[in-house]
CSV table of C-alpha atoms in Angstrom, one decimal:
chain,number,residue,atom,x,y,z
T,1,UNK,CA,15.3,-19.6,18.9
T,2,UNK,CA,14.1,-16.1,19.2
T,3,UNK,CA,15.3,-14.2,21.5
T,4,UNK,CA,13.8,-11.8,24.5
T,5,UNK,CA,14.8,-8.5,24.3
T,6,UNK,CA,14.0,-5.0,25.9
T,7,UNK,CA,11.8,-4.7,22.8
T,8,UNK,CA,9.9,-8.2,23.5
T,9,UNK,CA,9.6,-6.9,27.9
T,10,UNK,CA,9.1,-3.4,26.7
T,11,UNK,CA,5.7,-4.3,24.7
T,12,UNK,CA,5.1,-7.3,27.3
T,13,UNK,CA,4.4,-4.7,30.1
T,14,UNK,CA,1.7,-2.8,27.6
T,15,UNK,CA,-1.8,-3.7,29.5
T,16,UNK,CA,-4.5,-1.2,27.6
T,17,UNK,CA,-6.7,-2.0,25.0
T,18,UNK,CA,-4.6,-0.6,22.1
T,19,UNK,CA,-1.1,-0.9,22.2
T,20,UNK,CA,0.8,1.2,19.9
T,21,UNK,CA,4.6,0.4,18.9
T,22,UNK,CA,6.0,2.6,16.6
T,23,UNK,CA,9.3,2.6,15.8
T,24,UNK,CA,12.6,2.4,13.5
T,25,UNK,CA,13.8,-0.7,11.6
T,26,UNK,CA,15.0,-3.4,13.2
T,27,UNK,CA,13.5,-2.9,16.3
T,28,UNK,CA,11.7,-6.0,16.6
T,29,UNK,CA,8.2,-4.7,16.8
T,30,UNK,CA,6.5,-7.3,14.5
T,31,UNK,CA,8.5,-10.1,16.1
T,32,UNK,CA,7.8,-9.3,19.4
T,33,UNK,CA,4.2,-8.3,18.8
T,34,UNK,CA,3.8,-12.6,17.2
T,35,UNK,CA,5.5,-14.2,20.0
T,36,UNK,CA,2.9,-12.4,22.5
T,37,UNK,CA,0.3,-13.4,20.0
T,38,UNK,CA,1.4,-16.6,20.0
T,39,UNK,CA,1.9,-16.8,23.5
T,40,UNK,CA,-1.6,-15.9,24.0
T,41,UNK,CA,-3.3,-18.3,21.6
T,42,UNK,CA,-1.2,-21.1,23.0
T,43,UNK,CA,-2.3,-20.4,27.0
T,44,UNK,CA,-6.2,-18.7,26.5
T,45,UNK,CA,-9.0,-21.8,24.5
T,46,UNK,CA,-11.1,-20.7,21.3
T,47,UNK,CA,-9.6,-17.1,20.5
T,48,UNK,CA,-9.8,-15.6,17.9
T,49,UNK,CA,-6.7,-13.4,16.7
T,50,UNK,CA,-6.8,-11.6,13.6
T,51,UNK,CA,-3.3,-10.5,11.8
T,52,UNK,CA,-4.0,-7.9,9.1
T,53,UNK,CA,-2.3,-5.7,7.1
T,54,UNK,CA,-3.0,-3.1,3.8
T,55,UNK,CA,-2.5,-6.4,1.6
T,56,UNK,CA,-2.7,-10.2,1.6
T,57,UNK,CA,1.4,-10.2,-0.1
T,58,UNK,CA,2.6,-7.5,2.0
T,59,UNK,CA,1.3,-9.6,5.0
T,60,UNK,CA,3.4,-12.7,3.7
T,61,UNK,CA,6.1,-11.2,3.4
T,62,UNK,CA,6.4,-9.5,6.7
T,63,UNK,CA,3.9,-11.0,9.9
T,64,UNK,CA,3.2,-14.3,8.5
T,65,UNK,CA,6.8,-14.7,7.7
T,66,UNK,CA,7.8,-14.0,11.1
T,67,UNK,CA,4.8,-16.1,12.6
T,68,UNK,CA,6.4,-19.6,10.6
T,69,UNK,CA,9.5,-19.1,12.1
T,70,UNK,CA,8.7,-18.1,15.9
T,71,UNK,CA,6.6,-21.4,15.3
T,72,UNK,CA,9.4,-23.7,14.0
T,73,UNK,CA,12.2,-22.5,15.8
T,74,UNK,CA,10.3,-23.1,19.0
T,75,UNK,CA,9.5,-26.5,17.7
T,76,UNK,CA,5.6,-25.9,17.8
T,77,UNK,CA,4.8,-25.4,14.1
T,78,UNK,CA,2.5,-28.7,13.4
T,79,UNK,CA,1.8,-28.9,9.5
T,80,UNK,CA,-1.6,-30.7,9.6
T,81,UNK,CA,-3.0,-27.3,12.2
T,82,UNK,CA,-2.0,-24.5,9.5
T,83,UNK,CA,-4.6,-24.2,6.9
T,84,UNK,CA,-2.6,-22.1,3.8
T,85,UNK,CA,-5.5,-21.7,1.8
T,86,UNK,CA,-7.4,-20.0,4.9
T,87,UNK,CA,-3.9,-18.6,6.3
T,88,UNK,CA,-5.3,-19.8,9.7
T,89,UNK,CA,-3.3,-21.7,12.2
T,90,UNK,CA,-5.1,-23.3,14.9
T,91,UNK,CA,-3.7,-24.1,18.2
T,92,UNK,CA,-3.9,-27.5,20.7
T,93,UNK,CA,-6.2,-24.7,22.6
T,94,UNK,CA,-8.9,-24.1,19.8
T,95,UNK,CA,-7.3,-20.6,19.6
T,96,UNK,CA,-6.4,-19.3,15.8
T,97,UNK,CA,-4.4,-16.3,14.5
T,98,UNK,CA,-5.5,-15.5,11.0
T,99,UNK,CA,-4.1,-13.5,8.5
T,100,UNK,CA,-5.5,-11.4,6.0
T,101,UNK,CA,-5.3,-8.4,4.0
T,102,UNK,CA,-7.5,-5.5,4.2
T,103,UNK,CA,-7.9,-4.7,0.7
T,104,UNK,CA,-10.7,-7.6,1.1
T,105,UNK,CA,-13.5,-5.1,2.5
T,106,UNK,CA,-15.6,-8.1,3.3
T,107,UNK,CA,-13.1,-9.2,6.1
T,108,UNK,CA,-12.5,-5.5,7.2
T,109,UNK,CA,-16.5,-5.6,8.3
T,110,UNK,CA,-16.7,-9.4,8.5
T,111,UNK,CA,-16.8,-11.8,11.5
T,112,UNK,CA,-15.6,-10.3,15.1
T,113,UNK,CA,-12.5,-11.4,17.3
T,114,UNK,CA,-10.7,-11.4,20.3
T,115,UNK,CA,-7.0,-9.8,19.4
T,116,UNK,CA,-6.5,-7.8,16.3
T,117,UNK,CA,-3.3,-7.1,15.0
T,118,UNK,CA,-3.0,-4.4,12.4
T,119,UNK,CA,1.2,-4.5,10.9
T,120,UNK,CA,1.9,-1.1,9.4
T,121,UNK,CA,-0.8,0.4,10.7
T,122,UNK,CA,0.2,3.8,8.4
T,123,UNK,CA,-0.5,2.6,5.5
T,124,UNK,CA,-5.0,1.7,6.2
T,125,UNK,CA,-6.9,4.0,6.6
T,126,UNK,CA,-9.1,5.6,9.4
T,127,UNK,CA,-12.1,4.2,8.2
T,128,UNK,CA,-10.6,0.3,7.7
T,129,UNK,CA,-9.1,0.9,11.6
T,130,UNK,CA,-12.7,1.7,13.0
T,131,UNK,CA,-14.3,-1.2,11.2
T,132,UNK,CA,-12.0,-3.4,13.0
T,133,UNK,CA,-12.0,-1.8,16.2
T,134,UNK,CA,-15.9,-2.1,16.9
T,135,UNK,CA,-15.3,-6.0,16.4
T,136,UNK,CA,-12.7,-6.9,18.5
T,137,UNK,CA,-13.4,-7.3,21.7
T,138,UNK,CA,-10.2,-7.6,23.7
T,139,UNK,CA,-6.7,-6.3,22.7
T,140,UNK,CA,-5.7,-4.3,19.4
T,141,UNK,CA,-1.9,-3.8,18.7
T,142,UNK,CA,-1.1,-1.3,15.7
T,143,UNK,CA,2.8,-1.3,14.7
T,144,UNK,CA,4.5,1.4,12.1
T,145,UNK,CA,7.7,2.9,11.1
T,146,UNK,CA,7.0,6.8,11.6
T,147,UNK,CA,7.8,8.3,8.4
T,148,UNK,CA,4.8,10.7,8.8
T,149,UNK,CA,2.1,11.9,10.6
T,150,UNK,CA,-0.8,9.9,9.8
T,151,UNK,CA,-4.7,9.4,11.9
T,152,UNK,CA,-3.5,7.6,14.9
T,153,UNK,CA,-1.2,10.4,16.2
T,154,UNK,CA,-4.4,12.9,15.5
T,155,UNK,CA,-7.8,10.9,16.2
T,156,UNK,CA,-6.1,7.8,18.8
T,157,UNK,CA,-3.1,8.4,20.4
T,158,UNK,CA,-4.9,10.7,23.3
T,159,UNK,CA,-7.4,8.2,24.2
T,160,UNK,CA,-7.1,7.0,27.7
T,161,UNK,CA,-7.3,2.9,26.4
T,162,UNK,CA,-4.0,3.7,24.7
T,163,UNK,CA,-0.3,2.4,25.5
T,164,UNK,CA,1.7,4.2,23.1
T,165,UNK,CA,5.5,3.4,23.0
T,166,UNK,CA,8.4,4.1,20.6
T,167,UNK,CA,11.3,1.1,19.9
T,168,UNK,CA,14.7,1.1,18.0
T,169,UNK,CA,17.4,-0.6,16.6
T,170,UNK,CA,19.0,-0.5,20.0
T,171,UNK,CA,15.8,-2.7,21.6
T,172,UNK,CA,16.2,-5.4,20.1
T,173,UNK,CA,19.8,-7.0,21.5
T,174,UNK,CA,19.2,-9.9,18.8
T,175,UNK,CA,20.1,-7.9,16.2
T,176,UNK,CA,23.4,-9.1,14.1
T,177,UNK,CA,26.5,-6.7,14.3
T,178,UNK,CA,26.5,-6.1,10.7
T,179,UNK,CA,23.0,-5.2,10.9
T,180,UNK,CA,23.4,-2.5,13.2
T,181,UNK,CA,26.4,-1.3,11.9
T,182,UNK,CA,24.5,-0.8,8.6
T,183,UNK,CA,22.2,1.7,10.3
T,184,UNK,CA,24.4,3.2,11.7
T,185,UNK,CA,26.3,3.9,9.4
T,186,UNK,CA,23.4,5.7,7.6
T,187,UNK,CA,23.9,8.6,10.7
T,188,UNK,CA,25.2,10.9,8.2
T,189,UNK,CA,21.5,10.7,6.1
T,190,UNK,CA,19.6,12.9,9.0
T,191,UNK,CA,16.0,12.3,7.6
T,192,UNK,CA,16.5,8.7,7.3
T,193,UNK,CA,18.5,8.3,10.6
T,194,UNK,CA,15.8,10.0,12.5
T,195,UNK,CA,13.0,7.5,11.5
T,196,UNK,CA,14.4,4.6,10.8
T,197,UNK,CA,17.2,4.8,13.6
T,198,UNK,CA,15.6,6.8,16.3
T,199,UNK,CA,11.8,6.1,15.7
T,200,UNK,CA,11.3,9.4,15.6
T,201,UNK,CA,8.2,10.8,13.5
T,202,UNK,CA,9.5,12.2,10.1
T,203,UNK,CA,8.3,13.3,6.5
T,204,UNK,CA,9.0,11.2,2.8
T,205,UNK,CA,11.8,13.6,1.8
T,206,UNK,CA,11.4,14.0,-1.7
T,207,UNK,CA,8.3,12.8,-2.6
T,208,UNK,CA,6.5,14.5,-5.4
T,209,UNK,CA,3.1,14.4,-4.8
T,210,UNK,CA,1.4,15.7,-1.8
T,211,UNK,CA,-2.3,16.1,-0.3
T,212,UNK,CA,-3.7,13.6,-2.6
T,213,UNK,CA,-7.2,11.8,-0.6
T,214,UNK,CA,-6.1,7.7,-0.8
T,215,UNK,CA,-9.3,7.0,1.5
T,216,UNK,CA,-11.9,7.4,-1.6
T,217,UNK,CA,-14.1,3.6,-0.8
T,218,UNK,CA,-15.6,4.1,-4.2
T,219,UNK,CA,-16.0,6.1,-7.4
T,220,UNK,CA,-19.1,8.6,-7.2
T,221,UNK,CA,-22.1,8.2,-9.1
T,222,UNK,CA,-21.7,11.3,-10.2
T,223,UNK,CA,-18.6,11.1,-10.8
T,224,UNK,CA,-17.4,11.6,-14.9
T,225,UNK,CA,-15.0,9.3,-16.4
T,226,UNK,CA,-12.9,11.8,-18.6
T,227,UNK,CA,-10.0,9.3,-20.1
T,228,UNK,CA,-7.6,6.7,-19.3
T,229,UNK,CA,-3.8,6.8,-18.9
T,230,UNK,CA,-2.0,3.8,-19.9
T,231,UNK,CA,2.1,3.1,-19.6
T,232,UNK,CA,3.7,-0.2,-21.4
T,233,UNK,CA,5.6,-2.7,-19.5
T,234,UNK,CA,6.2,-6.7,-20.1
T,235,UNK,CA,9.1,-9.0,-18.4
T,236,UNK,CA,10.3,-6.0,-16.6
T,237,UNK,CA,7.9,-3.5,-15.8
T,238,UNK,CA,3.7,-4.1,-15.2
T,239,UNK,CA,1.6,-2.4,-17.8
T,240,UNK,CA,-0.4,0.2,-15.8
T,241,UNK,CA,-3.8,1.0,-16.7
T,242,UNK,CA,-5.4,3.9,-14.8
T,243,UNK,CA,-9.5,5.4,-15.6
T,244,UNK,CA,-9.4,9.4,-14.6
T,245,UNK,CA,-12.8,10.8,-13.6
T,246,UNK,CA,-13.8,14.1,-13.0
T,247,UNK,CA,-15.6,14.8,-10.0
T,248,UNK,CA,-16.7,18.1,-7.8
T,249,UNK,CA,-13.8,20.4,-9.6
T,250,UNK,CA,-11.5,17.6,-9.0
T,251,UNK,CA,-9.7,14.5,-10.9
T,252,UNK,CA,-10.4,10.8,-9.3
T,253,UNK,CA,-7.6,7.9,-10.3
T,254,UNK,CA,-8.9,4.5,-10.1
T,255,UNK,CA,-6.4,1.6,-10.7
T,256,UNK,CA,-7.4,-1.2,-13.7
T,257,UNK,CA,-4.6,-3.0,-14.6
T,258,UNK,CA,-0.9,-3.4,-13.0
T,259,UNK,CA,0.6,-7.0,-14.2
T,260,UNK,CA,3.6,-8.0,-16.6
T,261,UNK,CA,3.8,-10.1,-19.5
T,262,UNK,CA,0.6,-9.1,-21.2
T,263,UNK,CA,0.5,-9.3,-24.9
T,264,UNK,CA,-1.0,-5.6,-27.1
T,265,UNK,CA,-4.1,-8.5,-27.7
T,266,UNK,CA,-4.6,-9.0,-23.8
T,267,UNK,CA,-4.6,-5.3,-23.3
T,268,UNK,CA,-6.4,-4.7,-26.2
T,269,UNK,CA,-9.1,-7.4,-24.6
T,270,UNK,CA,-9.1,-6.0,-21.2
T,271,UNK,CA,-9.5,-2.4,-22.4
T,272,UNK,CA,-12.7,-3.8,-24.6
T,273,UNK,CA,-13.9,-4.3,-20.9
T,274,UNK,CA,-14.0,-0.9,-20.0
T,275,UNK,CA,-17.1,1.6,-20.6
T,276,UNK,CA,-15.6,3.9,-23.9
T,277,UNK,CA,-13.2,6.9,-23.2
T,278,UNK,CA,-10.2,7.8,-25.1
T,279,UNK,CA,-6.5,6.1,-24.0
T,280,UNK,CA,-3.5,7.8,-24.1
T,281,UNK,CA,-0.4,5.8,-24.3
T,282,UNK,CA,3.3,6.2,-23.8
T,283,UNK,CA,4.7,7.6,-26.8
T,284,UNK,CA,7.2,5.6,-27.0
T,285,UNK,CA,6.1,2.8,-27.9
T,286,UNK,CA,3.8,3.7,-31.5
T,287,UNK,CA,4.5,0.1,-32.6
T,288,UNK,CA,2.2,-1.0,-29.7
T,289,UNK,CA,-0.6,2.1,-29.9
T,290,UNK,CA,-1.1,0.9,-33.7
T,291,UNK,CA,-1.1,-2.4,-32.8
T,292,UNK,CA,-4.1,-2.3,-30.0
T,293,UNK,CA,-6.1,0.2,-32.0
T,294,UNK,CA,-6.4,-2.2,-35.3
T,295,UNK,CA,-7.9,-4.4,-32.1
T,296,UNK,CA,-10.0,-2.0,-30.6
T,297,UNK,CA,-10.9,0.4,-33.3
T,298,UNK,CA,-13.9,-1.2,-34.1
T,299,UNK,CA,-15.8,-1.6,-31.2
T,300,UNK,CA,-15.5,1.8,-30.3
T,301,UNK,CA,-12.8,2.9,-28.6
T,302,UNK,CA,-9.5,5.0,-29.4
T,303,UNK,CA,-5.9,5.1,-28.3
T,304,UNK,CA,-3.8,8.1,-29.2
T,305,UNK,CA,0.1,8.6,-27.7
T,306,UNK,CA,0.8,11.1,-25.3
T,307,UNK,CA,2.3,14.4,-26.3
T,308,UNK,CA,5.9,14.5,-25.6
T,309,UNK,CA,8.5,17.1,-26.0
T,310,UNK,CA,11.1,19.6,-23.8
T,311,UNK,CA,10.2,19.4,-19.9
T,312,UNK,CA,6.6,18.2,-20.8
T,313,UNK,CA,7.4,15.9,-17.5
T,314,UNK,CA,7.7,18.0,-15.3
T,315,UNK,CA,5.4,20.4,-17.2
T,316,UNK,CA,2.5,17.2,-16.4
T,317,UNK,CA,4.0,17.0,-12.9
T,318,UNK,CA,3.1,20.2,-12.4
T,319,UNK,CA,-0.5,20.5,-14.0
T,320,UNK,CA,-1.2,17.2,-11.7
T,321,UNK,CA,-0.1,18.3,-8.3
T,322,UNK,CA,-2.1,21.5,-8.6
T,323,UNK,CA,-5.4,19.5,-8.9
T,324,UNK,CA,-6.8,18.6,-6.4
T,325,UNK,CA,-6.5,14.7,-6.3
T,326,UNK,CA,-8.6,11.7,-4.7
T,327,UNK,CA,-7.2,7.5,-5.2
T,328,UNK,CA,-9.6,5.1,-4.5
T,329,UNK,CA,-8.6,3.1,-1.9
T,330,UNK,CA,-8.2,-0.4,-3.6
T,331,UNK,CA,-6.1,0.7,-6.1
T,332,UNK,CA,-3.2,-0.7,-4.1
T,333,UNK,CA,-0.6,-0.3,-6.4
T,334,UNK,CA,-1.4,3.2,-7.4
T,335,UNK,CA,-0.6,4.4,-3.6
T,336,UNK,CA,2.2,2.4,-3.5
T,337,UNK,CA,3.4,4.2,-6.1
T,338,UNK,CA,2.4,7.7,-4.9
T,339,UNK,CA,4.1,7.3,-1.7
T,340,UNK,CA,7.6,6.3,-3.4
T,341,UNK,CA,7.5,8.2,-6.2
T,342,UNK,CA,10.6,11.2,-5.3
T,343,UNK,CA,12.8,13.2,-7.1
T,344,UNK,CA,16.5,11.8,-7.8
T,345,UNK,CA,19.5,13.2,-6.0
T,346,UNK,CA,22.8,14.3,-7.6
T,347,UNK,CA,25.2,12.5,-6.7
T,348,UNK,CA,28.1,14.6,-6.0
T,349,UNK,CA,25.6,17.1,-4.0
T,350,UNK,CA,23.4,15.0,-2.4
T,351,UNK,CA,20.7,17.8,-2.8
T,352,UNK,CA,17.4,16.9,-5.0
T,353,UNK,CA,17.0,17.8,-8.3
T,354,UNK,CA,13.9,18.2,-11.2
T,355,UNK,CA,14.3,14.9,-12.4
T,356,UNK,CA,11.9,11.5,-11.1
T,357,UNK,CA,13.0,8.1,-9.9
T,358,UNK,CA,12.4,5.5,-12.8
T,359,UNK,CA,11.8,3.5,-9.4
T,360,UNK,CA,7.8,2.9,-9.1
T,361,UNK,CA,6.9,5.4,-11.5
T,362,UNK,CA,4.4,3.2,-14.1
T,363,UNK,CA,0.7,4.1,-13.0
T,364,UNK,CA,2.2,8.2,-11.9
T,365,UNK,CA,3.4,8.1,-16.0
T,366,UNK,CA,-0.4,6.9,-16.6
T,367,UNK,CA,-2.0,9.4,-14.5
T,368,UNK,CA,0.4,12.1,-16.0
T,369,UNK,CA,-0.2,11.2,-19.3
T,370,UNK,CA,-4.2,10.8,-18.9
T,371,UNK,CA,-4.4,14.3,-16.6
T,372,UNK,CA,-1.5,16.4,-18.6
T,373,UNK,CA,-1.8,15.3,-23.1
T,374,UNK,CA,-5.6,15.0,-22.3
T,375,UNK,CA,-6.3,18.4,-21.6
T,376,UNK,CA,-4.6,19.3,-25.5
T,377,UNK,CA,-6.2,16.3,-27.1
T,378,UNK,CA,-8.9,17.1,-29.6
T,379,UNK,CA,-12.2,15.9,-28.1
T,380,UNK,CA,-12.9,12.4,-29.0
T,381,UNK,CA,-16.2,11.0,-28.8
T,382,UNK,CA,-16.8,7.1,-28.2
T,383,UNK,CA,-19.2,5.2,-30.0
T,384,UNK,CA,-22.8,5.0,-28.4
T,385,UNK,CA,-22.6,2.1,-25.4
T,386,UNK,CA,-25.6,3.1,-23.7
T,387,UNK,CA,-23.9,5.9,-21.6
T,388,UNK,CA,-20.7,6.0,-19.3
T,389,UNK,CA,-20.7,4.3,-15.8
T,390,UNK,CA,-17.9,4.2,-13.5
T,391,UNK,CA,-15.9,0.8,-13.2
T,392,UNK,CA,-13.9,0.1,-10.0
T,393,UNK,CA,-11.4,-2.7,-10.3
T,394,UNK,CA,-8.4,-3.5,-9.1
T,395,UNK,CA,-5.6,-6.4,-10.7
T,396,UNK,CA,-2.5,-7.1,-8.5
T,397,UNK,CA,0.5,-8.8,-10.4
């Protein structure tokens, strides 16, 4: 059974339109947030109660996860009522929660509801939230851990339909020993303690990249595309595939590809795809450059490797943070990857030094290597196609 805790009476008492719960980990914001919801769909008939988040598997793993097991631990889960192709449960009342992710735009501006339920409300944008709001026409609850400032605290918080409360490890009285011992015992790493132990609004310490615009909906007709960046991976690692376009002074990254085990030929196949612009490649690996240009060569298109030497990392890290830098927003993977891509710490000083985490880094190499070897690169011109146009796509693993 799941228990009640201050953090379940805490966001029980919340009686505005939008409820806000931010707070650390472990707090039991998500948990407490789905037995309300569930709560409500098992006493009101025919509601409608939408659970989304910035994507369908980050959903699975977090809301919908904890939805199943309020279900079945309260013995109410029936199998025949939960649809898992539709992720839609319905309830003995007619009521439904559904869940969904809102990198499907479709949904975003789709069919209205009663309760909306955005998990992680940091990581959509402004735009996405609006969408929603305007079709829901009861209760919205928006949950986040607050690593940073983001458009609630600056466009919502102030609105007089807002509850706004803040919830920590210490709310939630379910919590194992050992669990809370492990935060606490992080006391001693101040930027981490303060968000994710006391809820309290803090900044990505490290990160690399700053001020980049991850609400671009699409590529601009006017837009240019310029090159494409492209890092290997296979068992381990997703080969990353990223189109850089040129655009009002500044550089737009779209995301193509981001999955493991594909063969040169399947990249070689999925770059044939793609309007004509020169690909630069990890250096690395030349074995795999010659192998996809004797595939591509002919219809157009060239692959060259990136240009690689002393500090040329950070030398690209560099010449990319001081552009000025838009992501469209479903290239999912791409901001993933911007907002955990830090520099590494030594270990015996716990200070930050010039070097990257390997950690997340595969479409940041391809955006280096497009933004940073292109600009040296002799100019290469494709094969007439009938003219450039941008292509937005987007593959998940």
């Amino acid at each position: 059974m799941f228990a009640i805790t201050t953090a379940t009476t805490k966001i029980q008492k919340l009686n505005k339109r939008i409820r806000a719960v931010s707070g650390g980990t472990s707090a039991s914001k998500t948990v407490s947030i789905m037995i309300w919801l569930i709560s409500y769909a098992q006493t009101y008939p025919n509601k409608v109660i939408s659970v989304v988040s910035e994507s369908y598997p980050h959903l699975k793993r977090g809301a919908m996860r904890d939805f199943l097991s309020i279900m079945e631990s309260q013995h109410n889960f029936q199998d025949n009522r939960w649809n898992k192709t539709e992720s839609v449960y319905t309830f003995e009342t007619g009521s439904i929660i559904e869940f969904f992710g809102v990198e499907s735009w479709e949904k975003v501006k789709g069919a209205r509801r009663d309760v909306l339920f955005i998990n992680e409300a940091n990581h959509i944008t402004y735009e996405t939230f609006t969408q929603m709001e305007v079709r829901t026409k009861e209760t919205i609850f928006l949950d986040w851990n607050p690593e940073a400032l983001f458009w609630f605290y600056t466009k919502v918080k102030n609105r007089p339909d807002v509850d706004f409360i803040t919830l920590t490890y210490k709310d939630n009285e379910a919590l194992d020993q050992q669990i809370v011992d492990t935060i606490e015992a992080r006391r001693s790493d101040v930027q981490w303690f303060k968000v994710y132990g006391l809820g309290e609004i803090g900044e990505v310490e490290g990160q690399i990249y700053a001020n980049w615009n991850i609400e671009l909906d699409s590529i601009p007709h006017e837009a240019k595309l310029v090159r494409y960046g492209l890092d290997f991976g296979y068992s381990i690692d997703p080969t990353a595939l990223v189109a850089e376009y040129e655009y009002n002074g500044g550089t737009i990254f779209n995301e193509l590809l981001y999955s493991k085990g594909l063969s040169n030929r399947e990249i070689a196949e999925f770059i044939k795809q793609q309007p004509k612009a020169l690909i630069i490649a990890d250096s690395a690996e030349p074995k795999s450059i010659d192998e996809i240009k004797s595939y591509i060569k002919a219809f157009g298109y060239n692959i060259v490797p990136t240009e690689k030497g002393k500090d040329s990392v950070l030398f690209g890290i560099q010449y990319l943070q001081a552009k000025q830098v838009s992501v469209t927003k479903q290239s999912l993977n791409l901001i993933d990857e911007y907002r955990s891509y830090l520099w590494m710490k030594d270990k015996k000083t716990d200070e930050f030094i010039k070097e990257p985490s390997p950690i997340k880094n595969h479409l940041m190499d391809a955006c280096r290597y497009s933004v940073s070897s292109g600009q040296k690169m002799i100019q290469w011109k494709p094969q007439p196609a009938g003219g450039v146009k941008p292509y937005i796509s987007n593959t998940l693993i």
